[in-house]
């Protein structure tokens, strides 16, 4: 238990040494991984989304692949395809980049819905079916998708039902002044990446994932989560309330976050920490309380949850 | 910068596009609210409203285009001018409501944002109230309750966006629940709100002016309109036994002066009106009853012959006619007592002169007949008997459509030629005949009889019960009532069966206890319905200063002035609302869990020192905030928080932890 915890702290610190000043997003990304969920990072290009994914994968000792989504990307480019081999005289399946442990789906909203859904099916089922044959994906399997803000040109925004497949959505944002200064003064990031060593084995990761499911949630805490769900359904600020699936996601994420904090039980604060990242992409503002930009919308919306008293 | 941000936020609500389903409900509610108004308002307005509602409906359902801004501006001015032309004004009840209707329609045309819909809804509520300025019947009340329900449902649809996906039945239920919650408050305000004398919906209104009713003038033939009207004149509930039908003469205006054709009462300006009525000796029990009089815009009140007392401000004139101090423009309730056996003591000489006066030249044949009887040396009593016999045996007919009496001597033509007429003809002619014979006589108008409502045990008197009869002065018996109409033999009463008269014929036949089960069922239904109406009139519309006083006295709250009543009202409201508010505010307070109770005590300690727990703040965050603010408390706060979270959220906890928490909270004295 404590060994797992130490290793996880090492993952966080090692990732933090490359991605400067972003401890919370790193912890959230790791939380998402521990909760066996997929992660959506939404931010502007160049704030370190790809780097974060890569560093995390390397630190956890996982195989890492990256797919750059473009509007001419086809499902076969992701899943792989059967190729006729002259020597054997038969078709042989050439697995696509999806057959890996951590996959970075870069700029997922630049691809057409057809390609998007190929990836999203793999996320849900942990297996892909090509040419009538079902092939399991390696475990653990973790998708980190990055998305540009949808107001940029040439994007196909993910529909709500597909956004729901992501356990959490995080934003990185610009680094603060000190972190940025260190970044500018520091070494080349790609060099650092090449030197990184795994600090955790995939087996340990799987143990940690198992441990996360065993983190205790007391009745009082479940009461609080139910109060939050009910609030989202009755509040005039939202067009639709949170689904039961969102409730489950909230519990999973809060458990993983508690584990990362070294606790064997969940506190209301854990729920509050992960709440914005779990629910923001599942909620739509009703327009009663809306700001101008997308980001401030979610922030303003999620703040209304602080009204919910803790039972 | 901050200012700009702020204004943006306030306007952001305006930019919200209301959901379509909510708008459809709103349109439906507007249709419900406007319908009763449209029935009354000019045709152009009704057509305009229908056109706007239709356009708006198609706009929602079939995506028709919105109406151009310039067209809306044009309609605004046009509507304003049209109201001005139709009513000659834009203020007052009718014109004001018409203008409001126009503006509501125009608002519908430009309704785009959430804010517009709120405006429409509140104009809608206002128009609902406006309807009560015209009519306060039960059905209207129920109908408007429905309108308010739909309007409130639209409000929910528009204001609670989560509701669009829920079933409309759920939203109606929510709206109904809200109205029900408002009900106790409504009852409380209704009962206790101080009443000022005057109608609940008091406005100088045009309504009563055109009402049918008696008048204090009579020219032969003018009562024809009355018999046609089934409208209700008043209801009378008896405390004593209901007198037999032939005693039910409800006294109204007394007519003294005649020109031969026209009859009128003592003028208001005449000093005679100030004279108190002469004494009378009564025998037998007094009849006690309560009259609920429909507004008729005249001052007179009705009571059985002869009235002895009345409960409201009124005076009895020299001819026992009851006059209220002001016009009866609202539903009026009063108690009265009457003696059915009476003898008036005296007739003043000046009154006797009036009661004997006849125009010199009019109706010579009538005078001649009376003179003949006099010359024969008949006594007064014998002349009266002879005159009654003349009518009962003289082949007279009762008809509601008598031949016109156009000549200069209408009484002559009636008594000797046409011999067809109704109460008015008989009363006027009989009185003329008596005066010609030197017997003081006068015409009394009022109502006769009434329909007994067995359901509510009261008499219902309709305008069709209007009647006129005579009174003659006999020296030994005082004023004696003679109803010449009742002398006509039954076979000479003409019944008409044409369609327009059917209702009153049916009513008449019902009144005489007609047979078949259908008519009986109908009569039962009519009686039930009228009993409900009577109760509504008596307890809701008639709930004025006197009834309120009476009711409060029954509750043991009598002898309160209006300031005290207002104080009581607010007291009661606070008494009702305070527990509700307390419940809502302190809902999480009563912690049943002992651990929680200890933690609450800890929070209260800190709250006293200015560091209360914020809503939605977790225990660890709270502890961190306190330690930042008051570092010297760090150790106990951390320990207590750790114990509390362990007890409340951890998988296993021990009783020792609880005891330790208990001690530490007890020891914690910041």
PDB file of N, CA and C in Angstrom, chain A residues 203-279:
ATOM      1  N   UNK A 203       2.445  -3.819 -13.696  1.00  0.00           N
ATOM      2  CA  UNK A 203       1.799  -4.673 -12.705  1.00  0.00           C
ATOM      3  C   UNK A 203       1.419  -3.857 -11.471  1.00  0.00           C
ATOM      4  N   UNK A 204       2.361  -3.041 -11.024  1.00  0.00           N
ATOM      5  CA  UNK A 204       2.065  -2.193  -9.865  1.00  0.00           C
ATOM      6  C   UNK A 204       0.895  -1.272 -10.168  1.00  0.00           C
ATOM      7  N   UNK A 205       0.893  -0.775 -11.412  1.00  0.00           N
ATOM      8  CA  UNK A 205      -0.207   0.104 -11.795  1.00  0.00           C
ATOM      9  C   UNK A 205      -1.535  -0.622 -11.666  1.00  0.00           C
ATOM     10  N   UNK A 206      -1.544  -1.884 -12.120  1.00  0.00           N
ATOM     11  CA  UNK A 206      -2.798  -2.642 -12.040  1.00  0.00           C
ATOM     12  C   UNK A 206      -3.201  -2.888 -10.591  1.00  0.00           C
ATOM     13  N   UNK A 207      -2.184  -3.115  -9.728  1.00  0.00           N
ATOM     14  CA  UNK A 207      -2.484  -3.244  -8.300  1.00  0.00           C
ATOM     15  C   UNK A 207      -3.094  -1.960  -7.754  1.00  0.00           C
ATOM     16  N   UNK A 208      -2.479  -0.868  -8.195  1.00  0.00           N
ATOM     17  CA  UNK A 208      -2.977   0.425  -7.712  1.00  0.00           C
ATOM     18  C   UNK A 208      -4.415   0.637  -8.179  1.00  0.00           C
ATOM     19  N   UNK A 209      -4.693   0.247  -9.415  1.00  0.00           N
ATOM     20  CA  UNK A 209      -6.055   0.388  -9.918  1.00  0.00           C
ATOM     21  C   UNK A 209      -7.023  -0.439  -9.090  1.00  0.00           C
ATOM     22  N   UNK A 210      -6.561  -1.639  -8.710  1.00  0.00           N
ATOM     23  CA  UNK A 210      -7.402  -2.486  -7.873  1.00  0.00           C
ATOM     24  C   UNK A 210      -7.625  -1.831  -6.505  1.00  0.00           C
ATOM     25  N   UNK A 211      -6.531  -1.281  -5.973  1.00  0.00           N
ATOM     26  CA  UNK A 211      -6.627  -0.634  -4.656  1.00  0.00           C
ATOM     27  C   UNK A 211      -7.603   0.535  -4.701  1.00  0.00           C
ATOM     28  N   UNK A 212      -7.615   1.222  -5.838  1.00  0.00           N
ATOM     29  CA  UNK A 212      -8.502   2.390  -5.951  1.00  0.00           C
ATOM     30  C   UNK A 212      -9.960   1.972  -5.811  1.00  0.00           C
ATOM     31  N   UNK A 213     -10.311   0.804  -6.343  1.00  0.00           N
ATOM     32  CA  UNK A 213     -11.708   0.377  -6.254  1.00  0.00           C
ATOM     33  C   UNK A 213     -12.087   0.012  -4.822  1.00  0.00           C
ATOM     34  N   UNK A 214     -11.049  -0.242  -3.974  1.00  0.00           N
ATOM     35  CA  UNK A 214     -11.347  -0.664  -2.612  1.00  0.00           C
ATOM     36  C   UNK A 214     -11.337   0.478  -1.609  1.00  0.00           C
ATOM     37  N   UNK A 215     -11.081   1.673  -2.086  1.00  0.00           N
ATOM     38  CA  UNK A 215     -11.114   2.827  -1.168  1.00  0.00           C
ATOM     39  C   UNK A 215     -12.539   2.974  -0.637  1.00  0.00           C
ATOM     40  N   UNK A 216     -12.635   3.193   0.688  1.00  0.00           N
ATOM     41  CA  UNK A 216     -13.956   3.151   1.329  1.00  0.00           C
ATOM     42  C   UNK A 216     -14.754   4.434   1.083  1.00  0.00           C
ATOM     43  N   UNK A 217     -16.025   4.256   0.753  1.00  0.00           N
ATOM     44  CA  UNK A 217     -16.932   5.406   0.698  1.00  0.00           C
ATOM     45  C   UNK A 217     -18.021   5.175   1.740  1.00  0.00           C
ATOM     46  N   UNK A 218     -18.035   6.038   2.741  1.00  0.00           N
ATOM     47  CA  UNK A 218     -19.010   5.861   3.824  1.00  0.00           C
ATOM     48  C   UNK A 218     -20.394   6.303   3.376  1.00  0.00           C
ATOM     49  N   UNK A 219     -21.378   5.944   4.168  1.00  0.00           N
ATOM     50  CA  UNK A 219     -22.760   6.338   3.846  1.00  0.00           C
ATOM     51  C   UNK A 219     -22.886   7.852   3.749  1.00  0.00           C
ATOM     52  N   UNK A 220     -22.217   8.520   4.679  1.00  0.00           N
ATOM     53  CA  UNK A 220     -22.303   9.984   4.689  1.00  0.00           C
ATOM     54  C   UNK A 220     -21.799  10.551   3.371  1.00  0.00           C
ATOM     55  N   UNK A 221     -20.723   9.919   2.846  1.00  0.00           N
ATOM     56  CA  UNK A 221     -20.158  10.430   1.608  1.00  0.00           C
ATOM     57  C   UNK A 221     -21.083  10.158   0.431  1.00  0.00           C
ATOM     58  N   UNK A 222     -21.671   8.963   0.425  1.00  0.00           N
ATOM     59  CA  UNK A 222     -22.592   8.643  -0.673  1.00  0.00           C
ATOM     60  C   UNK A 222     -23.809   9.575  -0.621  1.00  0.00           C
ATOM     61  N   UNK A 223     -24.217   9.921   0.594  1.00  0.00           N
ATOM     62  CA  UNK A 223     -25.297  10.915   0.735  1.00  0.00           C
ATOM     63  C   UNK A 223     -24.919  12.206   0.026  1.00  0.00           C
ATOM     64  N   UNK A 224     -23.671  12.600   0.230  1.00  0.00           N
ATOM     65  CA  UNK A 224     -23.215  13.852  -0.366  1.00  0.00           C
ATOM     66  C   UNK A 224     -23.250  13.747  -1.894  1.00  0.00           C
ATOM     67  N   UNK A 225     -22.783  12.615  -2.400  1.00  0.00           N
ATOM     68  CA  UNK A 225     -22.768  12.453  -3.870  1.00  0.00           C
ATOM     69  C   UNK A 225     -24.194  12.467  -4.413  1.00  0.00           C
ATOM     70  N   UNK A 226     -25.088  11.817  -3.698  1.00  0.00           N
ATOM     71  CA  UNK A 226     -26.483  11.838  -4.148  1.00  0.00           C
ATOM     72  C   UNK A 226     -27.049  13.250  -4.112  1.00  0.00           C
ATOM     73  N   UNK A 227     -26.673  14.002  -3.078  1.00  0.00           N
ATOM     74  CA  UNK A 227     -27.152  15.386  -2.985  1.00  0.00           C
ATOM     75  C   UNK A 227     -26.678  16.183  -4.189  1.00  0.00           C
ATOM     76  N   UNK A 228     -25.419  15.919  -4.596  1.00  0.00           N
ATOM     77  CA  UNK A 228     -24.878  16.636  -5.765  1.00  0.00           C
ATOM     78  C   UNK A 228     -25.647  16.267  -7.028  1.00  0.00           C
ATOM     79  N   UNK A 229     -25.930  14.975  -7.182  1.00  0.00           N
ATOM     80  CA  UNK A 229     -26.655  14.530  -8.386  1.00  0.00           C
ATOM     81  C   UNK A 229     -28.046  15.144  -8.404  1.00  0.00           C
ATOM     82  N   UNK A 230     -28.728  15.089  -7.257  1.00  0.00           N
ATOM     83  CA  UNK A 230     -30.077  15.658  -7.184  1.00  0.00           C
ATOM     84  C   UNK A 230     -30.054  17.145  -7.497  1.00  0.00           C
ATOM     85  N   UNK A 231     -29.027  17.806  -6.954  1.00  0.00           N
ATOM     86  CA  UNK A 231     -28.921  19.242  -7.202  1.00  0.00           C
ATOM     87  C   UNK A 231     -28.814  19.524  -8.699  1.00  0.00           C
ATOM     88  N   UNK A 232     -27.973  18.731  -9.384  1.00  0.00           N
ATOM     89  CA  UNK A 232     -27.789  18.984 -10.819  1.00  0.00           C
ATOM     90  C   UNK A 232     -29.095  18.775 -11.575  1.00  0.00           C
ATOM     91  N   UNK A 233     -29.968  17.886 -11.046  1.00  0.00           N
ATOM     92  CA  UNK A 233     -31.216  17.599 -11.755  1.00  0.00           C
ATOM     93  C   UNK A 233     -32.275  18.653 -11.467  1.00  0.00           C
ATOM     94  N   UNK A 234     -32.168  19.291 -10.303  1.00  0.00           N
ATOM     95  CA  UNK A 234     -33.203  20.271  -9.953  1.00  0.00           C
ATOM     96  C   UNK A 234     -32.779  21.701 -10.233  1.00  0.00           C
ATOM     97  N   UNK A 235     -31.477  21.885 -10.435  1.00  0.00           N
ATOM     98  CA  UNK A 235     -30.993  23.257 -10.575  1.00  0.00           C
ATOM     99  C   UNK A 235     -31.445  23.859 -11.904  1.00  0.00           C
ATOM    100  N   UNK A 236     -31.840  25.117 -11.876  1.00  0.00           N
ATOM    101  CA  UNK A 236     -32.229  25.773 -13.129  1.00  0.00           C
ATOM    102  C   UNK A 236     -31.032  26.075 -14.021  1.00  0.00           C
ATOM    103  N   UNK A 237     -29.821  25.895 -13.515  1.00  0.00           N
ATOM    104  CA  UNK A 237     -28.654  26.295 -14.295  1.00  0.00           C
ATOM    105  C   UNK A 237     -28.312  25.290 -15.388  1.00  0.00           C
ATOM    106  N   UNK A 238     -28.827  24.080 -15.264  1.00  0.00           N
ATOM    107  CA  UNK A 238     -28.428  23.058 -16.225  1.00  0.00           C
ATOM    108  C   UNK A 238     -29.608  22.614 -17.069  1.00  0.00           C
ATOM    109  N   UNK A 239     -29.286  22.330 -18.336  1.00  0.00           N
ATOM    110  CA  UNK A 239     -30.321  21.875 -19.253  1.00  0.00           C
ATOM    111  C   UNK A 239     -30.737  20.452 -18.904  1.00  0.00           C
ATOM    112  N   UNK A 240     -29.726  19.628 -18.583  1.00  0.00           N
ATOM    113  CA  UNK A 240     -30.031  18.263 -18.172  1.00  0.00           C
ATOM    114  C   UNK A 240     -29.264  17.976 -16.900  1.00  0.00           C
ATOM    115  N   UNK A 241     -29.761  17.066 -16.108  1.00  0.00           N
ATOM    116  CA  UNK A 241     -29.060  16.712 -14.879  1.00  0.00           C
ATOM    117  C   UNK A 241     -27.983  15.685 -15.155  1.00  0.00           C
ATOM    118  N   UNK A 242     -27.284  15.283 -14.096  1.00  0.00           N
ATOM    119  CA  UNK A 242     -26.241  14.263 -14.245  1.00  0.00           C
ATOM    120  C   UNK A 242     -26.882  12.885 -14.296  1.00  0.00           C
ATOM    121  N   UNK A 243     -26.310  12.033 -15.144  1.00  0.00           N
ATOM    122  CA  UNK A 243     -26.854  10.676 -15.276  1.00  0.00           C
ATOM    123  C   UNK A 243     -26.302   9.793 -14.161  1.00  0.00           C
ATOM    124  N   UNK A 244     -26.922   8.639 -13.952  1.00  0.00           N
ATOM    125  CA  UNK A 244     -26.337   7.695 -12.979  1.00  0.00           C
ATOM    126  C   UNK A 244     -24.899   7.319 -13.356  1.00  0.00           C
ATOM    127  N   UNK A 245     -24.617   7.238 -14.661  1.00  0.00           N
ATOM    128  CA  UNK A 245     -23.246   6.913 -15.054  1.00  0.00           C
ATOM    129  C   UNK A 245     -22.283   7.989 -14.567  1.00  0.00           C
ATOM    130  N   UNK A 246     -22.740   9.236 -14.646  1.00  0.00           N
ATOM    131  CA  UNK A 246     -21.900  10.324 -14.155  1.00  0.00           C
ATOM    132  C   UNK A 246     -21.672  10.174 -12.653  1.00  0.00           C
ATOM    133  N   UNK A 247     -22.722   9.702 -11.947  1.00  0.00           N
ATOM    134  CA  UNK A 247     -22.577   9.480 -10.512  1.00  0.00           C
ATOM    135  C   UNK A 247     -21.521   8.420 -10.222  1.00  0.00           C
ATOM    136  N   UNK A 248     -21.559   7.328 -10.989  1.00  0.00           N
ATOM    137  CA  UNK A 248     -20.555   6.275 -10.821  1.00  0.00           C
ATOM    138  C   UNK A 248     -19.157   6.809 -11.101  1.00  0.00           C
ATOM    139  N   UNK A 249     -19.060   7.596 -12.174  1.00  0.00           N
ATOM    140  CA  UNK A 249     -17.762   8.166 -12.527  1.00  0.00           C
ATOM    141  C   UNK A 249     -17.232   9.031 -11.397  1.00  0.00           C
ATOM    142  N   UNK A 250     -18.140   9.762 -10.778  1.00  0.00           N
ATOM    143  CA  UNK A 250     -17.741  10.648  -9.682  1.00  0.00           C
ATOM    144  C   UNK A 250     -17.169   9.827  -8.523  1.00  0.00           C
ATOM    145  N   UNK A 251     -17.833   8.709  -8.208  1.00  0.00           N
ATOM    146  CA  UNK A 251     -17.350   7.867  -7.120  1.00  0.00           C
ATOM    147  C   UNK A 251     -15.975   7.284  -7.460  1.00  0.00           C
ATOM    148  N   UNK A 252     -15.845   6.759  -8.688  1.00  0.00           N
ATOM    149  CA  UNK A 252     -14.552   6.168  -9.098  1.00  0.00           C
ATOM    150  C   UNK A 252     -13.419   7.184  -8.989  1.00  0.00           C
ATOM    151  N   UNK A 253     -13.683   8.368  -9.548  1.00  0.00           N
ATOM    152  CA  UNK A 253     -12.626   9.378  -9.583  1.00  0.00           C
ATOM    153  C   UNK A 253     -12.261   9.829  -8.176  1.00  0.00           C
ATOM    154  N   UNK A 254     -13.308   9.986  -7.327  1.00  0.00           N
ATOM    155  CA  UNK A 254     -13.020  10.436  -5.957  1.00  0.00           C
ATOM    156  C   UNK A 254     -12.198   9.390  -5.215  1.00  0.00           C
ATOM    157  N   UNK A 255     -12.490   8.120  -5.454  1.00  0.00           N
ATOM    158  CA  UNK A 255     -11.707   7.046  -4.800  1.00  0.00           C
ATOM    159  C   UNK A 255     -10.254   7.108  -5.223  1.00  0.00           C
ATOM    160  N   UNK A 256     -10.039   7.244  -6.558  1.00  0.00           N
ATOM    161  CA  UNK A 256      -8.668   7.268  -7.055  1.00  0.00           C
ATOM    162  C   UNK A 256      -7.926   8.478  -6.502  1.00  0.00           C
ATOM    163  N   UNK A 257      -8.627   9.590  -6.442  1.00  0.00           N
ATOM    164  CA  UNK A 257      -7.984  10.810  -5.912  1.00  0.00           C
ATOM    165  C   UNK A 257      -7.609  10.619  -4.442  1.00  0.00           C
ATOM    166  N   UNK A 258      -8.485   9.969  -3.676  1.00  0.00           N
ATOM    167  CA  UNK A 258      -8.178   9.704  -2.275  1.00  0.00           C
ATOM    168  C   UNK A 258      -6.971   8.783  -2.163  1.00  0.00           C
ATOM    169  N   UNK A 259      -6.915   7.786  -3.046  1.00  0.00           N
ATOM    170  CA  UNK A 259      -5.783   6.852  -3.025  1.00  0.00           C
ATOM    171  C   UNK A 259      -4.481   7.597  -3.290  1.00  0.00           C
ATOM    172  N   UNK A 260      -4.539   8.498  -4.259  1.00  0.00           N
ATOM    173  CA  UNK A 260      -3.365   9.270  -4.615  1.00  0.00           C
ATOM    174  C   UNK A 260      -2.931  10.139  -3.450  1.00  0.00           C
ATOM    175  N   UNK A 261      -3.897  10.546  -2.631  1.00  0.00           N
ATOM    176  CA  UNK A 261      -3.573  11.358  -1.454  1.00  0.00           C
ATOM    177  C   UNK A 261      -3.150  10.470  -0.289  1.00  0.00           C
ATOM    178  N   UNK A 262      -3.128   9.147  -0.498  1.00  0.00           N
ATOM    179  CA  UNK A 262      -2.647   8.234   0.525  1.00  0.00           C
ATOM    180  C   UNK A 262      -3.688   7.884   1.566  1.00  0.00           C
ATOM    181  N   UNK A 263      -4.961   7.991   1.232  1.00  0.00           N
ATOM    182  CA  UNK A 263      -5.999   7.675   2.213  1.00  0.00           C
ATOM    183  C   UNK A 263      -6.759   6.409   1.794  1.00  0.00           C
ATOM    184  N   UNK A 264      -7.335   5.734   2.755  1.00  0.00           N
ATOM    185  CA  UNK A 264      -8.119   4.553   2.401  1.00  0.00           C
ATOM    186  C   UNK A 264      -9.622   4.848   2.432  1.00  0.00           C
ATOM    187  N   UNK A 265      -9.973   6.101   2.576  1.00  0.00           N
ATOM    188  CA  UNK A 265     -11.383   6.467   2.514  1.00  0.00           C
ATOM    189  C   UNK A 265     -11.531   7.818   1.824  1.00  0.00           C
ATOM    190  N   UNK A 266     -12.739   8.056   1.308  1.00  0.00           N
ATOM    191  CA  UNK A 266     -12.956   9.271   0.539  1.00  0.00           C
ATOM    192  C   UNK A 266     -13.534  10.356   1.444  1.00  0.00           C
ATOM    193  N   UNK A 267     -13.013  11.558   1.307  1.00  0.00           N
ATOM    194  CA  UNK A 267     -13.538  12.707   2.038  1.00  0.00           C
ATOM    195  C   UNK A 267     -14.337  13.586   1.061  1.00  0.00           C
ATOM    196  N   UNK A 268     -15.237  14.396   1.590  1.00  0.00           N
ATOM    197  CA  UNK A 268     -15.974  15.299   0.702  1.00  0.00           C
ATOM    198  C   UNK A 268     -15.044  16.162  -0.140  1.00  0.00           C
ATOM    199  N   UNK A 269     -13.908  16.529   0.422  1.00  0.00           N
ATOM    200  CA  UNK A 269     -12.969  17.354  -0.344  1.00  0.00           C
ATOM    201  C   UNK A 269     -12.483  16.642  -1.599  1.00  0.00           C
ATOM    202  N   UNK A 270     -12.323  15.319  -1.498  1.00  0.00           N
ATOM    203  CA  UNK A 270     -11.896  14.560  -2.677  1.00  0.00           C
ATOM    204  C   UNK A 270     -12.922  14.709  -3.782  1.00  0.00           C
ATOM    205  N   UNK A 271     -14.201  14.584  -3.383  1.00  0.00           N
ATOM    206  CA  UNK A 271     -15.273  14.708  -4.363  1.00  0.00           C
ATOM    207  C   UNK A 271     -15.239  16.102  -4.978  1.00  0.00           C
ATOM    208  N   UNK A 272     -15.051  17.088  -4.120  1.00  0.00           N
ATOM    209  CA  UNK A 272     -15.053  18.460  -4.624  1.00  0.00           C
ATOM    210  C   UNK A 272     -13.896  18.712  -5.577  1.00  0.00           C
ATOM    211  N   UNK A 273     -12.767  18.067  -5.309  1.00  0.00           N
ATOM    212  CA  UNK A 273     -11.601  18.261  -6.186  1.00  0.00           C
ATOM    213  C   UNK A 273     -11.851  17.698  -7.589  1.00  0.00           C
ATOM    214  N   UNK A 274     -12.434  16.507  -7.642  1.00  0.00           N
ATOM    215  CA  UNK A 274     -12.572  15.881  -8.966  1.00  0.00           C
ATOM    216  C   UNK A 274     -13.861  16.305  -9.662  1.00  0.00           C
ATOM    217  N   UNK A 275     -14.816  16.802  -8.880  1.00  0.00           N
ATOM    218  CA  UNK A 275     -16.137  17.103  -9.441  1.00  0.00           C
ATOM    219  C   UNK A 275     -16.113  17.924 -10.734  1.00  0.00           C
ATOM    220  N   UNK A 276     -15.406  19.063 -10.763  1.00  0.00           N
ATOM    221  CA  UNK A 276     -15.478  19.862 -11.987  1.00  0.00           C
ATOM    222  C   UNK A 276     -14.997  19.080 -13.205  1.00  0.00           C
ATOM    223  N   UNK A 277     -13.984  18.232 -12.989  1.00  0.00           N
ATOM    224  CA  UNK A 277     -13.395  17.542 -14.134  1.00  0.00           C
ATOM    225  C   UNK A 277     -14.211  16.335 -14.553  1.00  0.00           C
ATOM    226  N   UNK A 278     -15.015  15.846 -13.656  1.00  0.00           N
ATOM    227  CA  UNK A 278     -15.860  14.697 -14.000  1.00  0.00           C
ATOM    228  C   UNK A 278     -17.183  15.160 -14.627  1.00  0.00           C
ATOM    229  N   UNK A 279     -17.753  16.242 -14.127  1.00  0.00           N
ATOM    230  CA  UNK A 279     -19.105  16.585 -14.579  1.00  0.00           C
ATOM    231  C   UNK A 279     -19.166  17.669 -15.650  1.00  0.00           C
TER     232      UNK A 279
END
